[in-house]
Structures are given as C-alpha cells and as structure tokens.
Amino acid sequence: MMITTLPTELLQHFLSFYSYLWRHLYLNAFDPPVAIYAHSQTDYHWKSQLIARVKAFSIFFHGPLSAEHRRSALRTILALVEDSIAAASRTGASENISGLKKVLFKSNLLSNLYSASDSPEDVQLTSQLKSYLALVVTNNKPDVTTPDNQSLLAVLAKRDISRAYVYDLRNYTAKTRWGPFMPDGSVNWVHVEHLVNVVALNVRELPGAWPKTRPPSCLDLSRRRSHDWAGVEGRRPSFYLSNTIRPFTQGTWRRYVCFMDYRDLFGMSPFVHVSQDLLTLRQAFNFTEMADGPRHPKFFKDPRFREATRLIEVKTSIVPIEQLRFLRLPEAQPCPSSAALDRSPLCFIGSSKGVNGNEAAMEGAVIEGEDGVPRWYFMSIYDNTPQWSSCGVQLGGSGSPMGVVGVWTTNNHEDDDPVGPFWLWKVDDNSPTHLMEYT
C-alpha cells in the first residue's frame, strides 16, 4: 500500500513522528537553529538541514570543493556560528562549540577561506564569515605552521589593504549611512571585515596585558542572559511607561576606537624629509601623489605612520523613544521575524568615558534589519550638543557577545570630517575600569 493511500489522520501521525525523529537527531548533535525562534518547529526542515551540516563537515575534511559545494558549506558554517551564539545567549552554553572547533582547527576550512579567491557572488559571504572568525584567527602567534596561524599570516598581509579601505573617505556617504552599508541598506560585509581587521590587529599589538582586553570570540560564548533581545541591557520600553518608579538597570560596555592623525588622513602633514637629495612633503592619505597615488596601501609602510587606539567605558540603559532628544531613528525595513519575536527598536541613553576622565552623554537605538542583522546607531553629546555619531552591526546576530563593529565620525557629516573604526562589546558590571590610549 502506498503512503498516499493511507487515511489522512494516520498519515498526519506518521509525518509527525517522521519530523520528530529528524528533529531528535538534529538536536542531539547541534544547537536549536535560530529560525525556530521565529517559526513553528514543525515548519523547520530538520532532515535537510541535518544533512547539509553533515555534508559541510565532510566537504571541508575530505573535499574536493566545487564552487557550489564551497558556497553551500560556507553558508552552513555561518549558520552554525549564529546558532551557537543564539543558544549561548539563551542558556549560557552551546552544543555546537565542539564541532565548530573541530572544523576550524582540523579541517581545510580556514586554509580554504583565507587562500582561495572569491567569486563576486561569494565575496560578501566569505567576508561575513571572516568577520565572525577574526578573533579566533588573530589570537594566535604567527610562528606556528597550523591552519589557523597560516590564516593569521594572511590577515596580517592584508592589514594595510584593510586600513586603506577603512580610511578611504569615499566609502562614507549618505547612501551608505556613513557606515558599513550598501546603498540598498544591506550590510556591506567586505567593509565590516576591513573594520574588524584594523581594530583586531591594533589590539593585538597593544603592550602588556592589554591584548587580553578584547571581545570574546565565537568559541568563547559564555554570557549571562540579558533582559532584551539585542543585549543592550535594561528593561523594555513599556516598563518605563508604568506608574511604578524603579531604578535603571545599566549595561556596562568597553569600546575600542582607532584613528589616524587627522593631518595624515585628510590635511597636509607638517613634517618634511629628504629623499634622493630632494626635499619632499609627505601628503595626506586621501590626496597624496606619493606611494602610487592617493588611498594606496603603500602609504602605511612609512615608518612614521601612527594609528591611535583608545579603550573607552560605556554605560547604557533602555528608555522609551520619547526620551531621545537628538537621535532620529533611520528608516529601515523590519525583519520578518521582528514582530514574531517582539524585536521592536530598542532605544537607550547612557554615558561614555575615556582615560582622560572626560565624560559624554550618549543616546542611541538598535534596529533589526530586513536581513535579521541588528544595526546600532548612537551619538556622543558634549555640553548638550551632539558631536560624534557612530553606526555599526552586531557580529553574530541578536544578543551576540562578540559585540558591535562599525564606524565613528562627526555628527555633521562634512566632507573633511574624520572617520575611524570602533568595536563595542558587553562586559560584566564589576569589570575593572582600566581604560587606556595607545599610539
């Protein structure tokens, strides 16, 4: 008897058990997928997704890789990382970590990711995965011939290319919202990868124990559960609309910001040097005719080039949108899952303090985009006047402890305004306040 001739009720029971079996096999090996938090578990294709993951592992361990197989396998690994983060943000642990470590350190994934040339349709995908894995790769020593250290050498070789991209003022316009975005509003993961490279490698070179003060990698996901979907910390906006007065619940963050000397970035540098008996003037990165012309990575080979890194403390508290005095939420297409998961925009206020003790007020918002990636927008306010604005994306998805990577610039967005990368991540409230500035 064919299955299609079974009574409808019996067929439904059979299919329900069939789905349950594949669901059980999947969850016995992996974390629950992010997708089930927005949809019914019965609608998730447990069988095909389990097969896809097993196939991806096999591809990176045994190969060979066709372009199509590589693309599919990279998407699967990307989902594996995001599912790990989602599970850790809910339970404090992840079942995926052991498998993720195995595929990262014992397969051909890293060597393939950092050595193979990307096709135009794959470049955004590979840049997103490299952004997720950057802190795994850059935390190694470059004198060991293991796959992850070979990947570190590849990142180090790309450092000046990343600097050239990050400090190229042409990449910051109203069309890109002065951040790592495409004109259509989607995330420009190539830009994000370059931002990650610049900050991560600068932090890696800090003296003493400072390199250990950094965001957690995708393999270090233990964290306490937050009250809100993005991990800002605090109460939901509706809490503040009640008549009950309670104290704010604050979130504590650390933020690295990096920047070039303004004269190197945009204006004429004040010093001269003698080269081949000719007196030459070193010009700015965006306009020099030296080092093969403006915006060329060779500019950063000059031994006098300096790039500063600051570690800043940030405090945040969620508030209703009515409490934002200056920030205007950008227009964005909501993610289809936002309504199902109650991921309405989160607004926050707070403070930002550097090693010099100067404190600025802050206000900002987190919005989940159509692609499900949280976008962060915030500004620093001095003497009741907005001065600096920042925007970025949350690596790894909602509530990810890997933090937010993006771009800071002035609030006015003039043509000659400075820009630079930042990395913001959550820390425990009792974390030591050891802020710094290093050049």
XYZ file of C-alpha atoms in Angstrom:
439
model
C 0.000 0.000 0.000
C 1.394 3.393 -0.986
C 1.724 6.063 1.706
C -0.605 8.358 -0.240
C -3.445 5.850 0.192
C -3.271 5.940 3.988
C -6.100 7.651 5.868
C -5.406 11.342 6.414
C -5.301 11.072 10.207
C -2.868 8.140 10.099
C -0.717 9.934 7.525
C -0.526 13.007 9.752
C 0.603 10.863 12.691
C 3.255 9.226 10.511
C 4.598 12.533 9.221
C 4.577 13.966 12.733
C 6.685 11.053 14.006
C 8.956 11.320 10.948
C 9.567 15.014 11.675
C 10.074 14.270 15.373
C 12.722 11.657 14.524
C 14.779 14.056 12.399
C 14.324 16.817 14.954
C 15.637 14.493 17.674
C 18.654 13.508 15.562
C 19.398 17.154 14.775
C 19.131 18.425 18.356
C 21.191 15.506 19.613
C 24.141 16.915 17.677
C 23.524 20.664 17.287
C 22.003 23.696 18.971
C 18.444 24.669 18.036
C 18.579 26.742 14.836
C 17.866 30.467 15.053
C 14.982 30.074 12.597
C 12.771 28.103 15.002
C 12.503 31.061 17.376
C 10.530 32.922 14.723
C 8.630 29.982 13.237
C 6.947 26.789 14.335
C 9.315 23.882 14.924
C 7.094 21.714 12.744
C 7.799 24.007 9.782
C 11.567 23.636 10.053
C 13.203 21.222 7.615
C 15.131 19.190 10.171
C 16.187 16.443 7.777
C 17.582 18.655 5.016
C 19.376 20.917 7.492
C 20.970 18.000 9.326
C 22.149 16.511 6.041
C 23.504 19.916 4.972
C 25.603 20.194 8.135
C 26.997 16.690 7.882
C 27.786 17.318 4.220
C 29.530 20.621 5.014
C 31.776 18.914 7.566
C 32.591 16.205 5.036
C 33.426 18.749 2.339
C 35.957 20.617 4.476
C 37.551 17.437 5.768
C 37.675 15.468 2.548
C 36.938 17.753 -0.412
C 37.360 18.386 -3.230
C 35.455 21.653 -3.373
C 33.428 22.794 -6.314
C 32.334 26.435 -6.258
C 28.756 25.414 -5.497
C 29.744 22.986 -2.734
C 32.062 25.560 -1.172
C 29.340 28.207 -1.175
C 26.810 25.869 0.421
C 29.304 24.675 3.030
C 30.307 28.225 3.985
C 26.649 29.170 4.490
C 26.234 26.130 6.720
C 29.256 27.051 8.858
C 27.946 30.610 9.114
C 24.612 29.270 10.384
C 26.483 27.013 12.816
C 28.198 30.051 14.362
C 24.953 32.045 14.585
C 23.084 29.125 16.149
C 25.868 28.766 18.732
C 25.550 32.426 19.666
C 21.754 32.246 19.891
C 21.923 29.169 22.122
C 24.572 30.696 24.386
C 22.588 33.922 24.751
C 19.579 31.920 25.955
C 21.167 29.174 28.044
C 24.789 30.213 28.614
C 26.106 27.175 26.715
C 26.316 25.800 23.180
C 26.314 22.261 21.809
C 27.897 23.457 18.566
C 31.222 24.604 20.007
C 32.999 21.237 19.959
C 32.028 20.622 16.339
C 32.932 24.184 15.413
C 36.390 23.820 16.974
C 36.923 20.573 15.123
C 36.062 22.010 11.729
C 38.108 25.179 12.364
C 41.310 23.588 13.602
C 41.370 20.147 11.986
C 39.752 20.614 8.583
C 40.602 22.657 5.497
C 38.052 25.375 6.286
C 40.460 28.128 7.349
C 43.058 27.453 4.679
C 40.320 27.391 2.063
C 38.661 30.516 3.429
C 41.843 32.604 3.501
C 43.668 31.262 0.453
C 41.014 30.646 -2.187
C 39.991 33.571 -4.364
C 36.377 34.632 -4.008
C 33.975 34.886 -6.890
C 31.956 38.134 -6.993
C 28.842 36.375 -5.700
C 30.761 34.837 -2.782
C 32.719 37.849 -1.545
C 30.036 39.083 0.878
C 29.516 35.573 2.249
C 33.209 34.921 2.876
C 33.752 38.391 4.360
C 30.912 37.806 6.816
C 32.413 34.505 7.941
C 35.900 36.042 8.211
C 34.428 38.796 10.382
C 32.922 36.181 12.691
C 36.190 34.216 12.899
C 38.616 37.145 13.148
C 39.153 36.952 16.907
C 39.858 33.221 16.646
C 42.484 33.846 13.979
C 44.155 36.977 15.391
C 44.560 35.491 18.864
C 47.364 33.208 17.669
C 51.121 33.549 17.329
C 52.388 33.808 13.737
C 55.275 31.365 14.224
C 53.359 28.079 14.164
C 52.503 26.331 10.907
C 48.965 25.303 11.795
C 45.952 26.191 9.616
C 44.746 28.930 11.956
C 48.201 30.517 12.132
C 48.565 30.399 8.373
C 45.273 32.272 8.327
C 46.739 34.839 10.728
C 49.613 35.436 8.321
C 47.054 36.012 5.572
C 45.206 38.567 7.737
C 48.461 40.331 8.646
C 49.375 40.540 4.966
C 46.014 42.196 4.321
C 46.350 44.747 7.122
C 47.298 47.758 5.009
C 44.631 46.883 2.449
C 42.087 46.977 5.273
C 43.445 50.307 6.509
C 43.225 51.732 3.002
C 39.574 50.685 2.776
C 38.595 51.880 6.261
C 40.223 55.313 5.947
C 39.079 55.944 2.371
C 36.663 58.851 2.813
C 34.791 57.917 -0.360
C 33.260 54.955 1.484
C 31.261 57.245 3.785
C 28.294 58.983 2.204
C 24.606 59.495 2.835
C 23.945 56.496 0.566
C 25.921 54.230 2.899
C 24.530 55.971 6.009
C 28.165 56.880 6.775
C 28.752 53.291 7.787
C 29.329 49.719 6.535
C 26.173 49.511 4.449
C 25.202 49.128 0.817
C 23.053 51.755 -0.928
C 20.092 49.354 -0.634
C 20.538 49.257 3.162
C 22.036 45.767 3.385
C 25.246 45.155 5.323
C 28.486 45.552 3.389
C 30.370 42.632 4.925
C 33.519 43.471 2.960
C 33.588 46.806 4.799
C 32.879 45.069 8.117
C 35.733 42.626 7.541
C 38.162 45.505 6.982
C 36.923 47.286 10.118
C 37.391 44.082 12.118
C 40.902 43.575 10.752
C 42.026 47.097 11.643
C 40.755 47.021 15.228
C 41.685 43.398 15.985
C 45.259 43.766 14.732
C 45.725 47.071 16.563
C 44.524 45.475 19.802
C 46.819 42.531 19.180
C 49.830 44.889 19.210
C 48.964 46.688 22.441
C 51.642 46.401 25.143
C 51.481 44.296 28.284
C 48.225 42.552 29.104
C 46.061 44.892 27.019
C 45.594 42.404 24.132
C 43.614 40.229 26.549
C 41.076 43.039 26.938
C 39.029 42.268 23.876
C 35.630 40.949 22.826
C 35.005 37.205 23.120
C 35.409 35.114 20.000
C 32.733 32.831 18.569
C 34.347 29.995 20.564
C 34.034 31.846 23.876
C 30.329 32.438 24.176
C 29.532 32.066 27.863
C 27.457 35.041 28.955
C 24.623 35.915 31.246
C 21.165 36.328 29.838
C 20.091 39.870 29.035
C 16.683 41.420 29.578
C 16.396 42.478 25.932
C 16.803 40.904 22.512
C 19.886 42.876 21.443
C 21.818 42.620 24.698
C 21.761 46.370 25.358
C 20.698 45.670 28.947
C 17.874 47.197 30.906
C 14.096 46.991 30.921
C 11.773 47.048 27.961
C 10.395 50.464 26.975
C 6.923 49.547 28.267
C 8.410 49.228 31.744
C 9.061 52.968 31.841
C 5.519 53.774 30.828
C 4.151 52.299 34.041
C 3.470 54.343 37.149
C 5.934 52.341 39.214
C 9.275 54.092 39.703
C 12.251 51.742 39.773
C 15.975 52.286 39.252
C 17.590 51.899 35.856
C 19.274 48.618 35.036
C 22.535 49.562 33.368
C 24.645 47.678 30.896
C 28.425 48.067 31.037
C 30.489 48.022 27.866
C 34.010 48.511 26.586
C 34.683 50.226 23.301
C 37.862 50.363 21.242
C 38.142 53.280 18.826
C 41.002 53.685 16.353
C 42.032 56.708 14.313
C 44.763 58.206 12.170
C 46.307 61.598 12.729
C 43.897 63.995 11.036
C 46.755 65.515 9.034
C 47.637 62.075 7.662
C 44.008 61.276 6.923
C 42.941 64.484 5.236
C 45.179 67.526 5.646
C 48.838 68.177 4.857
C 51.301 66.650 7.302
C 53.624 69.197 8.924
C 56.917 67.392 8.559
C 59.323 67.009 5.648
C 62.062 64.565 4.831
C 64.922 64.401 2.364
C 64.803 61.681 -0.262
C 67.310 61.373 -3.093
C 68.579 64.892 -2.405
C 65.104 66.300 -2.979
C 63.012 67.965 -0.314
C 59.589 66.368 -0.470
C 56.477 66.980 1.530
C 54.543 63.996 2.829
C 50.905 64.462 1.940
C 47.683 63.051 3.330
C 46.457 59.528 2.608
C 43.315 60.581 0.732
C 45.095 63.089 -1.509
C 48.808 62.268 -1.765
C 50.507 61.808 -5.123
C 53.212 59.738 -3.459
C 53.220 55.995 -2.704
C 51.494 55.208 -6.016
C 48.868 57.882 -5.537
C 46.066 58.626 -3.085
C 44.464 55.899 -0.956
C 47.142 53.324 -1.752
C 48.072 50.728 0.909
C 51.747 51.660 0.464
C 51.028 54.853 2.391
C 51.005 52.849 5.633
C 54.503 51.453 5.055
C 56.013 54.779 6.082
C 57.679 54.132 9.483
C 56.361 57.453 10.769
C 52.737 56.457 10.294
C 50.884 56.181 13.591
C 47.448 54.864 14.417
C 45.967 55.530 17.855
C 43.818 53.084 19.831
C 41.618 54.093 22.753
C 39.694 51.939 25.205
C 36.522 53.643 26.454
C 33.916 52.688 29.050
C 30.255 52.898 28.053
C 27.139 52.623 30.223
C 23.684 52.098 28.688
C 20.084 51.920 29.878
C 16.997 51.241 27.786
C 14.422 54.032 27.601
C 11.279 54.748 25.564
C 11.837 56.573 22.295
C 10.356 59.767 23.760
C 13.468 60.196 25.904
C 15.768 60.535 22.885
C 16.494 64.233 22.448
C 18.733 64.235 19.382
C 18.865 60.854 17.649
C 16.331 60.191 14.918
C 15.798 56.552 14.066
C 16.718 55.799 10.441
C 14.121 54.337 8.163
C 14.584 50.595 7.858
C 12.622 47.653 6.530
C 11.825 45.431 9.515
C 12.935 41.835 9.604
C 10.000 39.424 9.068
C 10.811 37.811 12.418
C 10.835 41.102 14.344
C 7.116 41.106 15.095
C 7.027 37.398 15.958
C 9.951 37.764 18.357
C 8.950 41.170 19.764
C 12.077 42.791 18.383
C 10.873 46.331 18.096
C 13.614 49.003 18.052
C 15.420 49.433 21.363
C 16.342 52.966 22.407
C 18.942 53.723 25.039
C 20.726 56.532 26.821
C 23.998 56.388 28.701
C 27.488 57.753 29.093
C 30.920 57.342 27.542
C 34.182 57.934 29.416
C 37.811 57.798 28.272
C 41.100 57.544 30.141
C 41.279 61.341 30.471
C 38.100 61.292 32.553
C 36.032 63.415 30.171
C 32.512 62.052 30.075
C 29.978 62.418 27.284
C 26.284 61.681 27.319
C 25.060 59.085 24.832
C 21.833 58.135 23.185
C 21.169 55.528 20.563
C 18.994 52.787 19.145
C 19.217 49.211 17.911
C 17.129 48.194 14.907
C 16.846 44.734 13.401
C 17.215 44.983 9.631
C 15.367 43.091 6.953
C 18.247 40.599 6.871
C 17.944 39.953 10.620
C 21.218 41.747 11.445
C 20.933 44.277 14.308
C 22.095 47.791 13.384
C 23.357 50.093 16.133
C 23.152 53.881 15.847
C 24.323 56.195 18.619
C 25.868 59.593 19.248
C 28.112 61.214 21.850
C 26.892 64.503 23.306
C 29.070 67.185 24.896
C 27.659 70.324 26.539
C 24.189 69.456 25.303
C 25.428 69.311 21.691
C 25.806 66.112 19.617
C 29.416 65.856 18.441
C 30.186 62.301 17.331
C 27.954 59.750 15.619
C 28.530 56.023 15.238
C 26.841 53.174 13.412
C 27.650 49.504 13.181
C 26.396 45.933 13.043
C 26.235 43.239 15.698
C 28.556 40.370 14.772
C 26.819 37.026 15.042
C 23.269 38.329 15.270
C 20.951 39.423 18.059
C 22.408 39.444 21.556
C 25.811 38.271 20.330
C 28.607 38.743 22.897
C 31.068 39.338 20.036
C 29.791 42.896 20.046
C 29.240 45.682 17.552
C 31.702 46.708 14.837
C 31.278 49.927 12.933
C 32.386 53.449 12.079
C 32.562 56.671 14.082
C 32.618 60.157 12.576
C 31.249 63.591 13.418
C 27.565 64.296 13.731
C 27.668 66.888 10.926
C 28.999 64.553 8.208
C 31.027 67.212 6.427
C 33.352 66.265 3.568
C 36.501 66.802 5.634
C 35.320 65.086 8.830
C 37.483 62.331 10.355
C 36.393 58.694 10.397
C 37.623 55.565 12.109
C 36.624 52.061 13.201
C 35.229 51.011 16.572
C 34.404 47.773 18.378
C 31.878 47.824 21.235
C 31.208 44.810 23.447
C 29.434 43.944 26.692
C 31.356 43.241 29.920
C 30.371 42.366 33.468
C 29.291 45.309 35.585
C 32.166 44.678 38.010
C 34.851 44.580 35.295
C 37.959 46.627 36.192
C 37.985 50.111 34.702
C 41.444 50.019 33.113
C 40.961 52.433 30.247
C 43.842 53.444 28.001
C 45.117 55.299 24.953
C 47.983 53.969 22.863
C 49.713 55.396 19.811
